[in-house]
GROMACS .gro file of C-alpha atoms in nm:
model
  361
    1MET     CA    1  -4.697   2.381   2.325
    2LEU     CA    2  -4.479   2.075   2.358
    3ALA     CA    3  -4.233   1.927   2.600
    4ASN     CA    4  -3.885   2.077   2.607
    5ASN     CA    5  -3.665   1.997   2.310
    6THR     CA    6  -3.961   1.859   2.113
    7THR     CA    7  -4.014   1.985   1.761
    8ILE     CA    8  -4.316   1.957   1.535
    9GLU     CA    9  -4.284   1.850   1.177
   10GLN     CA   10  -4.576   1.914   0.946
   11PRO     CA   11  -4.808   1.614   0.970
   12MET     CA   12  -4.971   1.455   0.670
   13GLU     CA   13  -5.309   1.580   0.551
   14LEU     CA   14  -5.560   1.551   0.832
   15ASN     CA   15  -5.839   1.373   0.650
   16LYS     CA   16  -6.125   1.179   0.804
   17GLU     CA   17  -5.947   0.846   0.769
   18LEU     CA   18  -5.648   0.970   0.966
   19ILE     CA   19  -5.865   1.112   1.245
   20GLU     CA   20  -6.061   0.785   1.258
   21SER     CA   21  -5.740   0.584   1.290
   22ILE     CA   22  -5.605   0.814   1.563
   23ILE     CA   23  -5.925   0.766   1.763
   24ALA     CA   24  -5.951   0.391   1.698
   25GLU     CA   25  -5.586   0.328   1.789
   26GLU     CA   26  -5.591   0.589   2.068
   27ARG     CA   27  -5.282   0.761   1.928
   28ILE     CA   28  -5.296   1.045   2.179
   29LYS     CA   29  -5.005   1.179   2.381
   30ILE     CA   30  -5.092   1.355   2.706
   31LEU     CA   31  -4.857   1.622   2.841
   32PHE     CA   32  -4.908   1.828   3.156
   33GLN     CA   33  -4.833   2.195   3.212
   34PRO     CA   34  -4.780   2.281   3.580
   35ILE     CA   35  -4.985   2.544   3.760
   36VAL     CA   36  -4.803   2.679   4.063
   37SER     CA   37  -4.902   2.863   4.378
   38THR     CA   38  -4.643   3.099   4.524
   39TYR     CA   39  -4.859   3.130   4.836
   40GLN     CA   40  -4.821   2.757   4.900
   41GLY     CA   41  -4.475   2.743   4.745
   42LYS     CA   42  -4.553   2.438   4.534
   43VAL     CA   43  -4.711   2.297   4.220
   44ALA     CA   44  -5.084   2.314   4.288
   45GLY     CA   45  -5.211   2.147   3.973
   46VAL     CA   46  -5.149   2.054   3.612
   47GLU     CA   47  -5.340   2.117   3.292
   48ALA     CA   48  -5.369   1.815   3.065
   49LEU     CA   49  -5.285   1.893   2.702
   50ALA     CA   50  -5.345   1.636   2.429
   51ARG     CA   51  -5.139   1.584   2.113
   52GLY     CA   52  -5.246   1.365   1.825
   53ILE     CA   53  -4.989   1.136   1.665
   54ASP     CA   54  -4.997   1.096   1.287
   55ASN     CA   55  -4.896   0.790   1.086
   56GLU     CA   56  -4.533   0.908   1.083
   57GLY     CA   57  -4.519   0.940   1.460
   58GLN     CA   58  -4.524   1.321   1.456
   59PHE     CA   59  -4.726   1.528   1.702
   60ILE     CA   60  -5.032   1.709   1.571
   61PRO     CA   61  -5.107   2.039   1.752
   62PRO     CA   62  -5.438   2.021   1.942
   63LEU     CA   63  -5.607   2.311   1.763
   64ARG     CA   64  -5.540   2.161   1.423
   65LEU     CA   65  -5.639   1.815   1.544
   66PHE     CA   66  -5.975   1.930   1.680
   67GLU     CA   67  -6.048   2.144   1.374
   68ALA     CA   68  -5.996   1.838   1.153
   69ALA     CA   69  -6.209   1.626   1.386
   70ALA     CA   70  -6.490   1.882   1.370
   71GLU     CA   71  -6.480   1.879   0.990
   72ALA     CA   72  -6.498   1.497   0.998
   73ASP     CA   73  -6.786   1.503   1.249
   74LEU     CA   74  -6.567   1.319   1.501
   75VAL     CA   75  -6.507   1.589   1.759
   76ILE     CA   76  -6.719   1.424   2.030
   77SER     CA   77  -6.527   1.097   2.003
   78LEU     CA   78  -6.194   1.280   2.003
   79ASP     CA   79  -6.292   1.503   2.295
   80ARG     CA   80  -6.394   1.208   2.509
   81LEU     CA   81  -6.085   1.009   2.412
   82CYS     CA   82  -5.858   1.296   2.520
   83GLN     CA   83  -6.040   1.333   2.850
   84ARG     CA   84  -6.019   0.962   2.928
   85LYS     CA   85  -5.650   0.941   2.835
   86ALA     CA   86  -5.577   1.250   3.043
   87MET     CA   87  -5.739   1.099   3.351
   88GLU     CA   88  -5.559   0.770   3.297
   89ALA     CA   89  -5.224   0.948   3.269
   90PHE     CA   90  -5.298   1.171   3.569
   91SER     CA   91  -5.390   0.869   3.781
   92MET     CA   92  -5.030   0.744   3.733
   93ARG     CA   93  -4.879   1.056   3.893
   94PRO     CA   94  -4.604   0.998   4.152
   95PRO     CA   95  -4.723   0.924   4.509
   96LYS     CA   96  -4.553   1.243   4.630
   97TYR     CA   97  -4.793   1.446   4.414
   98GLN     CA   98  -5.122   1.276   4.492
   99ASP     CA   99  -5.277   1.607   4.606
  100LEU     CA  100  -5.236   1.776   4.268
  101ILE     CA  101  -5.544   1.915   4.094
  102LEU     CA  102  -5.612   1.812   3.734
  103PHE     CA  103  -5.732   2.085   3.495
  104LEU     CA  104  -5.924   1.908   3.220
  105ASN     CA  105  -6.031   2.090   2.903
  106VAL     CA  106  -6.391   2.055   2.792
  107ASP     CA  107  -6.485   2.156   2.438
  108ASN     CA  108  -6.821   2.310   2.523
  109SER     CA  109  -6.913   2.335   2.157
  110VAL     CA  110  -6.999   1.963   2.176
  111ILE     CA  111  -7.167   1.962   2.516
  112HIS     CA  112  -7.513   2.003   2.369
  113LEU     CA  113  -7.440   1.733   2.107
  114ASP     CA  114  -7.319   1.463   2.345
  115ASN     CA  115  -7.582   1.227   2.484
  116ASN     CA  116  -7.340   1.086   2.743
  117ILE     CA  117  -7.314   1.404   2.944
  118LEU     CA  118  -7.175   1.226   3.252
  119ALA     CA  119  -6.891   1.054   3.062
  120ILE     CA  120  -6.624   1.254   3.246
  121ASN     CA  121  -6.758   1.138   3.581
  122ASP     CA  122  -6.745   0.779   3.457
  123TYR     CA  123  -6.383   0.819   3.346
  124ALA     CA  124  -6.289   0.963   3.687
  125SER     CA  125  -6.458   0.673   3.862
  126ASP     CA  126  -6.276   0.421   3.642
  127VAL     CA  127  -5.935   0.547   3.760
  128HIS     CA  128  -6.049   0.611   4.121
  129LEU     CA  129  -6.007   0.985   4.087
  130SER     CA  130  -6.207   1.198   4.329
  131PRO     CA  131  -6.419   1.468   4.160
  132ASP     CA  132  -6.284   1.732   4.397
  133GLN     CA  133  -5.941   1.684   4.239
  134VAL     CA  134  -6.067   1.776   3.893
  135VAL     CA  135  -6.127   2.120   3.745
  136LEU     CA  136  -6.337   2.117   3.428
  137GLU     CA  137  -6.204   2.398   3.212
  138ILE     CA  138  -6.472   2.550   2.991
  139ASN     CA  139  -6.351   2.737   2.682
  140GLU     CA  140  -6.480   2.883   2.354
  141LEU     CA  141  -6.774   3.044   2.531
  142ALA     CA  142  -6.840   3.294   2.255
  143SER     CA  143  -7.014   3.034   2.038
  144ALA     CA  144  -7.150   2.816   2.316
  145ASP     CA  145  -7.507   2.707   2.379
  146ILE     CA  146  -7.501   2.874   2.719
  147THR     CA  147  -7.808   2.690   2.848
  148ALA     CA  148  -7.649   2.354   2.770
  149VAL     CA  149  -7.326   2.470   2.933
  150GLN     CA  150  -7.514   2.582   3.246
  151ASN     CA  151  -7.682   2.243   3.272
  152PHE     CA  152  -7.347   2.069   3.225
  153VAL     CA  153  -7.182   2.285   3.490
  154GLN     CA  154  -7.461   2.232   3.741
  155ARG     CA  155  -7.456   1.853   3.701
  156TYR     CA  156  -7.082   1.829   3.748
  157ARG     CA  157  -7.072   2.079   4.031
  158ASN     CA  158  -7.332   1.871   4.214
  159LEU     CA  159  -7.100   1.571   4.172
  160GLY     CA  160  -6.814   1.762   4.333
  161PHE     CA  161  -6.613   1.878   4.031
  162MET     CA  162  -6.471   2.232   4.019
  163ILE     CA  163  -6.542   2.463   3.725
  164SER     CA  164  -6.304   2.701   3.550
  165ILE     CA  165  -6.365   2.951   3.271
  166ASP     CA  166  -6.073   2.982   3.032
  167ASP     CA  167  -5.956   3.282   2.828
  168ILE     CA  168  -6.124   3.554   3.033
  169GLY     CA  169  -6.040   3.885   2.866
  170ALA     CA  170  -5.991   3.730   2.522
  171GLY     CA  171  -6.110   3.885   2.197
  172TYR     CA  172  -6.479   3.859   2.282
  173SER     CA  173  -6.674   3.972   2.585
  174ASN     CA  174  -6.730   3.683   2.824
  175LEU     CA  175  -6.755   3.851   3.162
  176ASP     CA  176  -7.128   3.771   3.166
  177ARG     CA  177  -7.029   3.401   3.171
  178ILE     CA  178  -6.882   3.457   3.517
  179ILE     CA  179  -7.227   3.560   3.638
  180LEU     CA  180  -7.402   3.274   3.460
  181LEU     CA  181  -7.160   2.993   3.554
  182GLU     CA  182  -7.020   3.114   3.889
  183PRO     CA  183  -6.681   2.947   3.830
  184ASP     CA  184  -6.449   2.830   4.106
  185ILE     CA  185  -6.149   2.940   3.899
  186ILE     CA  186  -6.096   3.211   3.638
  187LYS     CA  187  -5.808   3.189   3.391
  188ILE     CA  188  -5.698   3.524   3.250
  189ASP     CA  189  -5.617   3.503   2.880
  190ARG     CA  190  -5.248   3.498   2.788
  191GLN     CA  191  -5.286   3.798   2.556
  192LEU     CA  192  -5.380   4.012   2.855
  193ILE     CA  193  -5.087   3.878   3.056
  194LYS     CA  194  -4.828   3.940   2.784
  195ASP     CA  195  -4.636   4.260   2.866
  196VAL     CA  196  -4.885   4.347   3.142
  197HIS     CA  197  -4.602   4.503   3.342
  198SER     CA  198  -4.551   4.770   3.075
  199GLU     CA  199  -4.899   4.824   2.926
  200TYR     CA  200  -5.126   5.045   3.134
  201TYR     CA  201  -5.461   4.937   2.991
  202LYS     CA  202  -5.382   4.569   3.034
  203GLN     CA  203  -5.296   4.640   3.396
  204GLN     CA  204  -5.635   4.799   3.454
  205VAL     CA  205  -5.826   4.511   3.294
  206VAL     CA  206  -5.625   4.245   3.479
  207GLU     CA  207  -5.672   4.426   3.809
  208MET     CA  208  -6.046   4.457   3.741
  209ILE     CA  209  -6.079   4.083   3.670
  210ILE     CA  210  -5.889   3.993   3.987
  211ARG     CA  211  -6.101   4.232   4.195
  212LEU     CA  212  -6.413   4.077   4.045
  213SER     CA  213  -6.287   3.729   4.135
  214GLU     CA  214  -6.236   3.840   4.494
  215LYS     CA  215  -6.597   3.955   4.510
  216THR     CA  216  -6.729   3.630   4.358
  217GLY     CA  217  -6.501   3.395   4.551
  218SER     CA  218  -6.310   3.265   4.247
  219LEU     CA  219  -5.940   3.188   4.232
  220VAL     CA  220  -5.738   3.342   3.947
  221VAL     CA  221  -5.484   3.172   3.721
  222ALA     CA  222  -5.258   3.406   3.524
  223GLU     CA  223  -5.209   3.202   3.208
  224GLY     CA  224  -4.919   3.230   2.967
  225VAL     CA  225  -4.663   3.402   3.192
  226GLU     CA  226  -4.329   3.419   3.012
  227GLU     CA  227  -4.145   3.701   3.190
  228LEU     CA  228  -4.067   3.754   3.557
  229ASP     CA  229  -4.193   4.113   3.533
  230GLU     CA  230  -4.533   3.983   3.417
  231ILE     CA  231  -4.545   3.751   3.717
  232MET     CA  232  -4.458   4.031   3.960
  233MET     CA  233  -4.737   4.248   3.825
  234VAL     CA  234  -5.014   3.986   3.842
  235LEU     CA  235  -4.904   3.875   4.189
  236GLN     CA  236  -4.910   4.237   4.301
  237TYR     CA  237  -5.273   4.259   4.189
  238GLY     CA  238  -5.359   3.938   4.374
  239ALA     CA  239  -5.350   3.646   4.129
  240GLN     CA  240  -5.312   3.320   4.323
  241LEU     CA  241  -5.193   3.078   4.054
  242LEU     CA  242  -4.944   3.097   3.767
  243GLN     CA  243  -4.911   2.899   3.445
  244GLY     CA  244  -4.680   2.952   3.151
  245PHE     CA  245  -4.346   2.894   2.982
  246TYR     CA  246  -4.154   3.088   3.249
  247ILE     CA  247  -4.243   2.809   3.489
  248SER     CA  248  -4.248   2.512   3.254
  249ARG     CA  249  -4.348   2.396   2.911
  250PRO     CA  250  -4.587   2.099   2.896
  251MET     CA  251  -4.407   1.788   3.011
  252ASP     CA  252  -4.432   1.426   3.117
  253MET     CA  253  -4.527   1.415   3.483
  254THR     CA  254  -4.243   1.249   3.672
  255VAL     CA  255  -4.095   1.314   4.016
  256THR     CA  256  -3.778   1.453   3.860
  257ARG     CA  257  -3.957   1.691   3.628
  258LEU     CA  258  -4.185   1.819   3.904
  259GLU     CA  259  -3.905   1.858   4.158
  260ASP     CA  260  -3.712   2.062   3.902
  261LEU     CA  261  -3.978   2.331   3.950
  262ASP     CA  262  -3.889   2.387   4.315
  263ASP     CA  263  -3.603   2.621   4.222
  264VAL     CA  264  -3.827   2.822   3.987
  265ILE     CA  265  -4.094   2.859   4.254
  266ALA     CA  266  -3.835   2.966   4.512
  267GLN     CA  267  -3.694   3.222   4.267
  268ILE     CA  268  -4.041   3.367   4.204
  269SER     CA  269  -4.115   3.385   4.578
  270GLU     CA  270  -3.791   3.569   4.648
  271ALA     CA  271  -3.850   3.808   4.360
  272GLN     CA  272  -4.205   3.869   4.482
  273LYS     CA  273  -4.082   3.955   4.832
  274ASN     CA  274  -3.833   4.206   4.691
  275HIS     CA  275  -4.089   4.347   4.446
  276LEU     CA  276  -4.348   4.409   4.718
  277ALA     CA  277  -4.088   4.565   4.945
  278ASN     CA  278  -3.975   4.801   4.668
  279HIS     CA  279  -4.339   4.878   4.583
  280LEU     CA  280  -4.416   4.976   4.943
  281ILE     CA  281  -4.097   5.182   4.966
  282GLY     CA  282  -4.195   5.359   4.644
  283LYS     CA  283  -4.543   5.441   4.777
  284CYS     CA  284  -4.400   5.576   5.102
  285ASP     CA  285  -4.146   5.784   4.911
  286PHE     CA  286  -4.422   5.922   4.687
  287ASN     CA  287  -4.631   6.026   4.987
  288VAL     CA  288  -4.335   6.190   5.161
  289ARG     CA  289  -4.231   6.380   4.848
  290LEU     CA  290  -4.586   6.497   4.783
  291ARG     CA  291  -4.633   6.614   5.141
  292ASP     CA  292  -4.304   6.803   5.135
  293LYS     CA  293  -4.400   6.962   4.804
  294PHE     CA  294  -4.726   7.093   4.946
  295HIS     CA  295  -4.552   7.228   5.252
  296ARG     CA  296  -4.324   7.431   5.025
  297PHE     CA  297  -4.622   7.550   4.820
  298ASN     CA  298  -4.823   7.650   5.125
  299ASN     CA  299  -4.754   8.022   5.109
  300GLN     CA  300  -4.818   8.030   4.736
  301PHE     CA  301  -5.159   7.872   4.790
  302LYS     CA  302  -5.244   8.136   5.052
  303ASN     CA  303  -5.123   8.434   4.849
  304TYR     CA  304  -5.206   8.317   4.504
  305ASP     CA  305  -5.257   8.472   4.169
  306ASP     CA  306  -5.374   8.278   3.863
  307LYS     CA  307  -5.041   8.269   3.684
  308LEU     CA  308  -4.843   8.169   3.991
  309LEU     CA  309  -5.083   7.887   4.078
  310ALA     CA  310  -5.085   7.756   3.721
  311ASN     CA  311  -4.704   7.752   3.716
  312THR     CA  312  -4.699   7.585   4.056
  313LEU     CA  313  -4.931   7.306   3.940
  314GLU     CA  314  -4.729   7.255   3.622
  315ASP     CA  315  -4.413   7.222   3.833
  316LEU     CA  316  -4.592   6.971   4.053
  317LEU     CA  317  -4.681   6.752   3.755
  318ILE     CA  318  -4.325   6.762   3.625
  319ASP     CA  319  -4.200   6.631   3.959
  320PHE     CA  320  -4.481   6.373   3.984
  321PRO     CA  321  -4.539   6.204   3.646
  322GLU     CA  322  -4.773   5.957   3.820
  323ILE     CA  323  -5.033   6.235   3.854
  324GLU     CA  324  -5.251   6.299   3.550
  325CYS     CA  325  -5.391   6.640   3.638
  326ALA     CA  326  -5.407   6.893   3.920
  327TYR     CA  327  -5.623   7.184   4.032
  328VAL     CA  328  -5.702   7.382   4.347
  329ILE     CA  329  -6.043   7.402   4.516
  330ASN     CA  330  -6.153   7.611   4.812
  331GLU     CA  331  -6.336   7.496   5.124
  332GLU     CA  332  -6.672   7.538   4.952
  333GLY     CA  333  -6.567   7.300   4.674
  334HIS     CA  334  -6.536   7.568   4.405
  335GLN     CA  335  -6.243   7.530   4.168
  336MET     CA  336  -5.996   7.815   4.213
  337THR     CA  337  -5.784   7.728   3.907
  338ASN     CA  338  -5.829   7.570   3.571
  339THR     CA  339  -5.742   7.201   3.547
  340VAL     CA  340  -5.375   7.159   3.456
  341PHE     CA  341  -5.278   6.836   3.276
  342ASN     CA  342  -4.954   6.646   3.282
  343LYS     CA  343  -4.806   6.707   2.939
  344SER     CA  344  -4.616   6.377   2.944
  345LEU     CA  345  -4.938   6.170   2.955
  346PRO     CA  346  -5.199   6.105   2.682
  347THR     CA  347  -5.484   6.252   2.881
  348LEU     CA  348  -5.854   6.292   2.829
  349HIS     CA  349  -5.832   6.669   2.783
  350ALA     CA  350  -5.774   6.609   2.413
  351LYS     CA  351  -6.099   6.413   2.377
  352SER     CA  352  -6.393   6.608   2.244
  353LEU     CA  353  -6.640   6.435   2.478
  354PHE     CA  354  -6.439   6.520   2.788
  355THR     CA  355  -6.452   6.871   2.930
  356PRO     CA  356  -6.242   6.929   3.242
  357PHE     CA  357  -6.369   7.159   3.513
  358LYS     CA  358  -6.250   7.517   3.494
  359LYS     CA  359  -6.196   7.800   3.738
  360GLY     CA  360  -6.522   7.883   3.915
  361ASP     CA  361  -6.687   7.543   3.862
   0.00000   0.00000   0.00000
């Protein structure tokens, strides 16, 4: 991810000598991607993103840069350089935006290798940055030394820093890290956010993560939002913060660039208001239609036969595609009909391990 209108040309071979020169000459460019709060109607924070600069002046993507640094056994030096440069750049933010929160990436794969575990605190002190304005963003937890990470988190939390877990819901299971690290902020992985408005299973996972965050007292960042429909869905479920290309690509942090986001935030807030209104209207309409349907079916339920009830339930599911299955039970809780499934949905009745209740159960 780069600033608008910036292109990447293929850099030269990333050998150890090049990485050493980048570190020695501090050839690192820091860009910031805004994180916005529609509840507050403003930019709440920024994530610092580092780019290496090769000998030709071209940007080197961070993933490739850090992979090369790891191969050259220089990842600790590079990681610390990026953190220091990020704090220095953040400390120069415009006076109007002094209350912004800095999200700072921490490569936890080197936490257990680094003897100077409090280096980040030292860098913050050097630029007079209060720890409570910094979120340490822990990533790559699948391969982490979790004990070392816990110790790191505890030390920095005691100093006043906030802790975030990145990529929740990514390709590996890391929900147990929420229990172990008790993060202040959870960032939902961009692959879960992509097309969440149209993919049912993603919706269920995203909603589950947000509900979990509510129980644990964590804020949620929906990362990688690129479509307004995605934003509407995650806000409907309760996400508090948004980050992604729909809002802004990584950029230099100037008053002009930050103020340009006011229109985007206002647009999202207006769309959210309309979305929630339409959602509530839809729920009310559903309830009214369902109640009216049952009123019309009342006599059929009282004077039923098996075929008539089965046809009635099938008609109900045609009119209400939101409903997966239907059946009738009596006051004693005994099922008076077989379970009828909505034929338009891929339901569990086709699964060999799932046996729906039948008449008499």
